[in-house]
């Protein structure tokens, strides 16, 4: 074995080259440690047969079932033969089909009454679910009564598998591996949990947990093993995040205390409304952070329309008061322009520092995006370098080398999960000392996800809407089942416009040639529900034309999408904001931050093609003024389908945190925060972010205590080893997304 710890040892040493190659190529398992951490997905027991009635189509499954019937059929006028075997489990039936010369061998094995494990991809033939040429292993083959009993009382681990490597082959490989680990006394398996923590929480030693998760004798074994392995994952991840928080807290920063009687006080004095209780509380937390000698790292989560921009702007003005500059980074040009426009409107003459008619207390607010003309860009860069501009709003154009700040004190990042850390750090490096950082998101994030994905940030939550915000009524419009509902939806749009208001219509696609190609590619991997549709998603250009000629004829209809020239986009948004357009047909470019208080109705076409959180974001674009908002979710999906259930959930509540929870439950750890989640999935095998809130919260506390006592983990070499393993490969990148 040499010096290589057994967990890093390539699998081919223990299992042989062929098996190791298949495990590496198809399941990404390369080392002893990888295979030991490839946990069973579930366990089959005697008498518990996977409900055949519920088998998902097109998925690779393993079932334990009984042969009910097996017969050979001839076809092609007797020239061809196939063996059809019916399996049963009391809930339903599943057919196996075999062709070719081997059918008689299979027929000998697959005798009615015998049980086995069967693996294959579920298809259908004449409305009957079937596995074609499945791999199988009969159970209790040496059928002495004792052997059957011994098998029958076992819990059979069923592993995440693939067609090249069935669950039982993985199980056989683990048998070999576990035997060799037992033979060496599990040497080289380092336990990352400090002994005091392990004993204090009554957790199994690591070798015992690994053995029990793969070869449990009882259900209690499984519970104990899972409890221990979840702690490993949660604790190591939280230690990594705690060390980042600790390292950040050591960095120096310039304290930024607003000068009394300055820009912030002047701004507050002019506000035409009072701040909500939540806005005041969160602002106080931010001002406390800004006054310290270490950089603030705070995540501001706010419901759609809860007034996050106001909180961020007050923080930016406080920094300008204290002699620094503040930058707001937005993910798209439309959003950067929107923020710039709303900030200058809110500030009035305070945004015209140094200009004729500007306030003496004011500063300049500049916009910097990639598509600006050269002269405007030169002027903006000069104002940033001299410090004339106290506030800058921009896209990632802010990060380019040419951009120099006079004294950058605060970076506000909007919709964090759309930025990689490289971008964030590039902007932070523009300060003489690290600037303070405020990250904003309108995607409500369940507490556990915030603790894992954004674990290096302190969190503030804005959960009440400002006064004067109107309720939004949401309804599902079943276009296929009840076409007259859709006709009524367009009448409602006309009524709102007649009442002096405006409307959005959102579609999933643009509808130009490039878009057609992309849709063709997407549809190639369509889900079964989409297959049932066989219809490309509705497109902005088509829908706008149909509406202008049909149900919305006579209204001023315009389109907005990501492939338009930036000036054109800005012009459309300006005209819509000024009330010169009645209906804006758009893609999700309007999802974040677009603010037109006069828009009261939103119709989302093919609503089932959007995620729950995205629908909630889109809906937040209406009801921003004093008139009530209306959101209509149009879907062709049949009643009772999961997609319709999702839309029903969105219609039933305006609580974004509740919806984010539903979203997470439906997709499990799926793509909750875009790319930010990818690393979580690779490092969390046992922990589920949604179900294990208590473990994650407890691990966070323990981790903070361990790091406070020993930041370098000098006294915990095993924990350091586990941490290095977590932080290599792409996982470092994932943590950096925080």
XYZ file of C-alpha atoms in Angstrom, residues 236-712:
477
model
C -16.838 19.933 7.129
C -18.761 22.325 4.857
C -19.603 24.640 7.757
C -15.982 24.629 8.966
C -14.904 25.711 5.479
C -17.434 28.553 5.561
C -16.560 29.510 9.154
C -12.885 29.759 8.170
C -13.821 32.052 5.294
C -15.830 34.248 7.649
C -12.914 34.255 10.079
C -10.385 35.147 7.364
C -12.645 37.919 6.035
C -13.027 39.286 9.556
C -9.225 39.678 9.786
C -9.090 41.907 6.692
C -8.778 45.631 7.304
C -11.444 48.009 5.988
C -12.040 51.732 6.263
C -14.908 52.376 8.711
C -17.603 54.405 6.947
C -19.703 56.451 9.367
C -22.157 58.860 7.715
C -21.574 62.510 8.579
C -24.585 64.055 10.339
C -26.367 66.693 8.283
C -24.958 65.186 5.094
C -26.284 63.517 1.978
C -28.106 60.679 3.790
C -29.980 63.054 6.122
C -30.916 65.289 3.194
C -32.183 62.243 1.255
C -34.199 60.914 4.226
C -35.767 64.340 4.795
C -37.201 64.314 1.270
C -38.654 60.805 1.310
C -42.369 61.045 0.495
C -43.087 57.970 2.691
C -41.838 56.443 5.918
C -39.541 53.420 5.845
C -41.036 50.110 6.969
C -40.005 48.668 10.320
C -38.014 46.007 8.399
C -36.169 48.589 6.314
C -35.190 50.502 9.464
C -33.958 47.365 11.252
C -31.917 46.089 8.292
C -30.466 49.573 7.671
C -29.331 49.710 11.310
C -27.572 46.312 10.920
C -25.843 47.564 7.768
C -24.772 50.896 9.296
C -23.311 49.027 12.293
C -21.309 46.810 9.905
C -20.099 49.788 7.856
C -18.780 51.492 10.992
C -16.357 48.646 11.811
C -12.728 48.248 10.764
C -13.403 44.941 8.977
C -15.316 44.552 5.726
C -19.047 43.916 5.960
C -20.194 40.718 4.250
C -23.959 40.750 4.340
C -26.685 39.016 2.322
C -29.904 41.016 2.041
C -32.834 38.799 1.117
C -36.009 40.605 0.319
C -39.363 39.632 -1.018
C -40.124 40.998 -4.460
C -40.989 44.656 -3.885
C -39.943 44.799 -0.231
C -37.785 47.856 -0.842
C -34.271 46.341 -0.997
C -33.101 49.021 -3.443
C -34.048 51.743 -0.958
C -32.038 50.015 1.808
C -29.044 49.574 -0.537
C -29.237 53.208 -1.704
C -29.226 54.522 1.885
C -26.124 52.385 2.581
C -24.462 53.796 -0.548
C -25.269 57.375 0.472
C -23.876 56.746 3.972
C -20.577 55.655 2.400
C -20.504 58.732 0.137
C -21.121 60.882 3.242
C -18.089 59.229 4.824
C -15.902 60.228 1.860
C -16.035 56.966 -0.116
C -17.618 55.726 -3.331
C -20.257 53.033 -3.784
C -20.755 50.699 -6.757
C -23.846 48.676 -7.604
C -23.310 45.658 -9.835
C -26.354 44.415 -11.805
C -26.545 41.227 -13.899
C -28.056 42.759 -17.071
C -27.972 46.082 -18.907
C -31.754 46.444 -18.643
C -31.488 46.107 -14.867
C -28.454 48.410 -14.574
C -30.296 51.111 -16.552
C -33.415 50.555 -14.463
C -31.472 50.905 -11.172
C -29.686 54.007 -12.454
C -32.981 55.572 -13.484
C -34.764 54.784 -10.218
C -31.809 55.941 -8.056
C -31.532 59.293 -9.866
C -35.328 59.746 -9.628
C -35.331 58.961 -5.890
C -32.401 61.335 -5.258
C -33.639 64.210 -7.420
C -31.179 67.137 -7.366
C -29.007 65.250 -4.841
C -27.877 63.149 -7.843
C -26.590 66.249 -9.615
C -23.611 67.141 -7.423
C -21.438 69.777 -9.079
C -24.043 70.530 -11.749
C -25.948 73.777 -12.166
C -29.140 73.450 -10.122
C -27.725 70.469 -8.231
C -27.729 70.330 -4.450
C -24.599 71.409 -2.556
C -24.835 68.167 -0.605
C -25.206 66.082 -3.757
C -22.938 63.736 -5.637
C -22.885 62.407 -9.197
C -24.586 59.108 -10.048
C -23.077 57.540 -13.173
C -24.014 54.532 -15.282
C -21.368 52.277 -16.809
C -22.355 49.483 -19.213
C -20.630 47.683 -22.073
C -22.743 49.253 -24.804
C -22.182 52.938 -23.929
C -20.715 55.239 -26.545
C -16.993 56.029 -26.256
C -17.448 59.665 -25.175
C -19.995 58.896 -22.442
C -17.817 56.051 -21.256
C -14.685 58.232 -21.081
C -16.588 60.830 -19.076
C -17.926 58.194 -16.632
C -14.438 56.681 -16.145
C -12.967 60.123 -15.423
C -15.685 60.927 -12.852
C -15.003 57.628 -11.079
C -11.229 58.135 -11.028
C -11.468 61.708 -9.652
C -14.128 60.808 -7.097
C -16.598 63.295 -8.595
C -19.072 60.430 -8.982
C -19.942 59.033 -5.563
C -22.327 56.371 -6.871
C -21.881 54.154 -9.937
C -24.323 51.601 -11.286
C -23.142 49.142 -13.892
C -22.895 45.659 -15.322
C -19.707 43.579 -15.287
C -18.232 46.413 -17.392
C -17.367 47.867 -13.942
C -14.846 45.076 -13.440
C -12.642 45.821 -16.453
C -9.047 46.837 -15.812
C -9.570 50.342 -17.193
C -12.051 51.182 -14.431
C -10.318 52.982 -11.534
C -12.037 54.304 -8.422
C -10.915 57.227 -6.305
C -11.879 55.440 -3.050
C -14.246 52.480 -3.361
C -15.958 51.886 -0.006
C -18.989 49.691 -0.733
C -19.924 47.146 -3.383
C -23.611 46.211 -3.714
C -24.193 43.081 -5.801
C -27.738 42.602 -7.090
C -29.002 39.059 -7.728
C -25.805 37.478 -6.427
C -26.333 34.014 -7.871
C -25.781 35.390 -11.358
C -22.216 36.423 -10.562
C -19.224 34.209 -10.078
C -16.825 35.043 -7.326
C -14.120 35.990 -9.800
C -16.290 38.937 -10.832
C -17.100 39.882 -7.267
C -13.474 39.731 -6.163
C -12.286 41.671 -9.207
C -14.560 44.521 -8.169
C -13.524 44.265 -4.521
C -9.856 44.497 -5.512
C -10.510 48.005 -6.864
C -10.564 49.432 -3.334
C -7.387 50.623 -1.598
C -8.523 48.311 1.210
C -11.217 45.665 0.776
C -14.547 47.508 0.424
C -17.658 46.522 2.356
C -19.916 44.077 0.514
C -23.717 43.920 0.405
C -25.259 41.118 -1.639
C -28.956 41.409 -2.554
C -31.319 38.743 -3.796
C -35.053 38.735 -4.446
C -35.047 34.948 -4.752
C -36.240 33.942 -1.299
C -33.753 31.370 -0.062
C -34.757 28.823 2.563
C -32.683 29.255 5.702
C -30.775 26.012 5.165
C -29.723 26.952 1.658
C -28.606 30.342 2.925
C -26.532 28.528 5.574
C -24.869 26.238 3.022
C -24.597 28.256 -0.173
C -24.183 31.707 1.375
C -22.695 30.477 4.634
C -19.893 33.031 4.646
C -22.325 35.966 4.701
C -24.360 37.380 7.565
C -28.030 37.410 6.565
C -30.710 40.111 6.808
C -34.274 39.503 5.661
C -36.857 42.072 4.520
C -40.217 40.376 4.661
C -42.840 43.119 4.807
C -44.068 45.135 1.844
C -43.909 48.931 1.948
C -47.168 50.800 2.566
C -49.084 51.550 -0.590
C -48.157 48.221 -2.195
C -51.236 46.443 -3.500
C -52.208 42.789 -3.240
C -51.757 40.640 -6.353
C -54.475 38.159 -7.300
C -53.121 35.110 -9.186
C -55.204 32.693 -11.276
C -54.368 29.675 -13.439
C -55.872 29.895 -16.949
C -56.288 26.346 -18.367
C -56.039 27.224 -22.068
C -56.480 23.658 -23.309
C -59.381 22.587 -21.082
C -61.217 25.935 -21.141
C -60.267 28.088 -24.150
C -62.920 30.702 -23.202
C -60.843 31.432 -20.049
C -57.990 32.608 -22.293
C -60.368 34.838 -24.269
C -61.517 36.312 -20.945
C -57.859 36.917 -19.961
C -57.357 39.157 -23.007
C -60.631 40.979 -22.169
C -59.221 41.642 -18.663
C -56.090 43.140 -20.257
C -58.271 45.457 -22.389
C -60.286 46.468 -19.307
C -57.111 47.363 -17.364
C -55.773 49.412 -20.301
C -59.163 51.143 -20.650
C -58.826 52.042 -16.947
C -55.529 53.819 -17.696
C -53.197 50.951 -16.702
C -50.630 48.808 -18.565
C -49.899 45.098 -18.992
C -47.026 42.639 -19.420
C -47.263 39.446 -21.466
C -44.337 37.068 -20.818
C -43.288 34.225 -23.146
C -40.537 31.610 -22.699
C -38.914 32.212 -26.093
C -37.962 35.049 -28.459
C -38.972 33.409 -31.731
C -36.166 34.453 -34.100
C -34.020 32.035 -36.094
C -31.304 31.545 -33.466
C -34.011 30.862 -30.952
C -35.629 28.245 -33.196
C -32.344 26.320 -33.319
C -31.942 26.430 -29.548
C -35.533 25.292 -29.066
C -34.899 22.378 -31.416
C -31.900 21.361 -29.313
C -33.828 21.713 -26.060
C -36.776 19.759 -27.301
C -34.502 16.883 -28.182
C -34.173 16.251 -24.445
C -37.773 17.097 -23.575
C -39.423 15.560 -20.524
C -42.340 13.134 -20.955
C -44.774 15.961 -20.209
C -43.221 18.065 -22.961
C -43.314 15.031 -25.205
C -47.055 14.928 -24.647
C -47.102 18.520 -25.790
C -44.900 18.140 -28.900
C -45.277 21.915 -29.158
C -42.441 24.433 -29.100
C -42.757 27.031 -26.339
C -44.653 30.189 -27.273
C -42.471 32.998 -28.581
C -42.526 36.757 -28.014
C -42.453 37.722 -31.698
C -45.297 35.344 -32.652
C -47.502 36.164 -29.663
C -47.031 39.931 -30.073
C -48.078 39.731 -33.728
C -51.126 37.559 -32.925
C -52.260 39.855 -30.107
C -51.806 43.066 -32.106
C -53.891 41.635 -34.970
C -56.394 39.830 -32.740
C -57.631 40.187 -29.154
C -55.548 43.308 -28.397
C -55.993 45.052 -31.769
C -55.931 48.827 -31.410
C -53.715 48.811 -28.294
C -50.100 49.999 -28.363
C -48.155 46.698 -28.199
C -44.317 46.484 -28.160
C -41.751 43.696 -27.665
C -38.696 43.430 -25.392
C -36.106 40.638 -25.417
C -32.408 40.012 -24.814
C -31.284 40.085 -28.441
C -32.434 43.629 -29.109
C -29.849 46.417 -29.367
C -29.317 47.969 -25.890
C -30.481 51.425 -27.062
C -33.614 49.865 -28.493
C -34.274 47.996 -25.223
C -33.754 51.145 -23.211
C -36.082 53.089 -25.494
C -38.857 50.486 -25.151
C -38.505 50.415 -21.349
C -38.511 54.219 -21.232
C -41.663 54.439 -23.376
C -43.397 51.747 -21.318
C -42.406 53.537 -18.092
C -43.708 56.842 -19.487
C -47.072 55.277 -20.355
C -46.604 55.587 -24.134
C -47.158 51.811 -24.569
C -50.092 49.737 -23.316
C -48.771 46.179 -23.507
C -45.190 44.918 -23.324
C -44.666 41.383 -24.715
C -41.345 40.225 -23.281
C -39.096 37.341 -22.305
C -37.903 37.039 -18.708
C -35.592 40.061 -19.180
C -38.240 41.827 -17.083
C -37.931 39.247 -14.299
C -35.787 41.278 -11.948
C -35.985 44.865 -10.847
C -38.169 46.368 -13.580
C -40.389 48.939 -11.862
C -43.449 50.413 -13.607
C -46.060 51.147 -10.909
C -48.782 51.738 -13.514
C -48.547 48.131 -14.823
C -51.318 46.150 -13.120
C -51.716 42.932 -15.080
C -49.270 40.223 -16.130
C -50.158 37.304 -18.398
C -47.530 34.516 -18.354
C -47.869 32.256 -21.407
C -46.773 28.595 -21.064
C -46.394 29.316 -17.360
C -45.624 25.633 -16.654
C -42.269 26.090 -18.425
C -41.019 28.435 -15.679
C -39.811 27.485 -12.200
C -41.815 28.361 -9.096
C -39.372 31.053 -7.908
C -39.193 32.547 -11.384
C -42.996 32.838 -11.603
C -42.968 34.551 -8.220
C -40.303 36.993 -9.430
C -42.241 37.785 -12.589
C -45.466 38.301 -10.684
C -43.672 40.884 -8.526
C -43.531 43.249 -11.512
C -47.244 44.146 -11.059
C -49.097 45.577 -8.067
C -46.236 48.031 -7.519
C -48.560 51.048 -7.360
C -51.825 51.806 -5.599
C -54.030 49.728 -7.952
C -54.378 45.965 -7.241
C -52.287 43.614 -9.400
C -53.483 40.631 -11.410
C -51.304 37.733 -12.578
C -52.689 35.125 -15.005
C -50.766 31.860 -15.437
C -51.705 30.412 -18.837
C -51.021 26.692 -19.310
C -51.880 23.944 -21.783
C -51.041 21.250 -19.251
C -53.849 18.891 -18.255
C -55.580 19.109 -14.876
C -53.873 16.845 -12.346
C -50.377 17.018 -13.926
C -47.420 17.960 -11.663
C -46.934 21.117 -13.745
C -50.485 22.263 -12.996
C -49.995 21.476 -9.295
C -46.928 23.745 -9.325
C -48.943 26.594 -10.851
C -51.681 26.005 -8.273
C -49.089 26.447 -5.520
C -47.959 29.788 -6.972
C -51.572 30.970 -7.277
C -52.285 29.954 -3.666
C -49.662 32.078 -1.885
C -47.728 35.320 -2.213
C -45.153 34.149 0.355
C -41.884 33.761 -1.518
C -40.234 31.794 1.291
C -43.079 29.277 1.272
C -42.766 28.993 -2.524
C -38.985 28.579 -2.401
C -39.541 25.695 -0.017
C -42.053 24.071 -2.384
C -39.627 24.655 -5.240
C -36.778 23.014 -3.343
C -38.929 20.049 -2.324
C -39.971 19.465 -5.916
C -36.493 19.724 -7.360
C -34.671 18.530 -4.270
C -31.249 20.110 -4.435
C -31.758 20.977 -8.111
C -30.846 24.317 -9.518
C -32.037 26.507 -6.670
C -29.461 29.178 -7.177
C -28.287 28.529 -10.675
C -24.653 27.564 -10.763
C -24.221 28.196 -7.032
C -25.806 24.845 -6.363
C -23.622 22.686 -8.573
C -20.906 22.322 -5.988
C -23.388 21.572 -3.237
C -24.621 18.612 -5.180
C -21.155 17.262 -5.738
C -20.186 17.435 -2.077
C -23.509 16.636 -0.409
C -24.350 12.986 -0.864
C -26.209 12.191 2.329
C -27.370 15.612 3.446
C -30.499 17.058 1.873
C -30.605 20.805 2.233
C -34.369 20.806 2.693
C -34.803 18.073 5.334
C -31.727 18.489 7.482
C -32.099 22.020 8.735
C -31.380 21.031 12.361
C -28.167 19.203 11.475
C -26.952 22.113 9.343
C -27.781 24.707 12.020
C -26.097 22.643 14.772
C -23.045 21.994 12.564
C -22.768 25.722 11.865
C -22.619 26.469 15.616
C -20.087 23.713 16.320
C -17.968 24.822 13.349
C -17.932 28.449 14.500
C -16.771 27.346 17.970
C -14.021 25.093 16.580
C -12.701 27.800 14.221
C -12.847 30.505 16.899
C -10.724 28.317 19.196
C -8.276 27.119 16.529
C -8.549 29.030 13.221
C -5.730 27.047 11.589
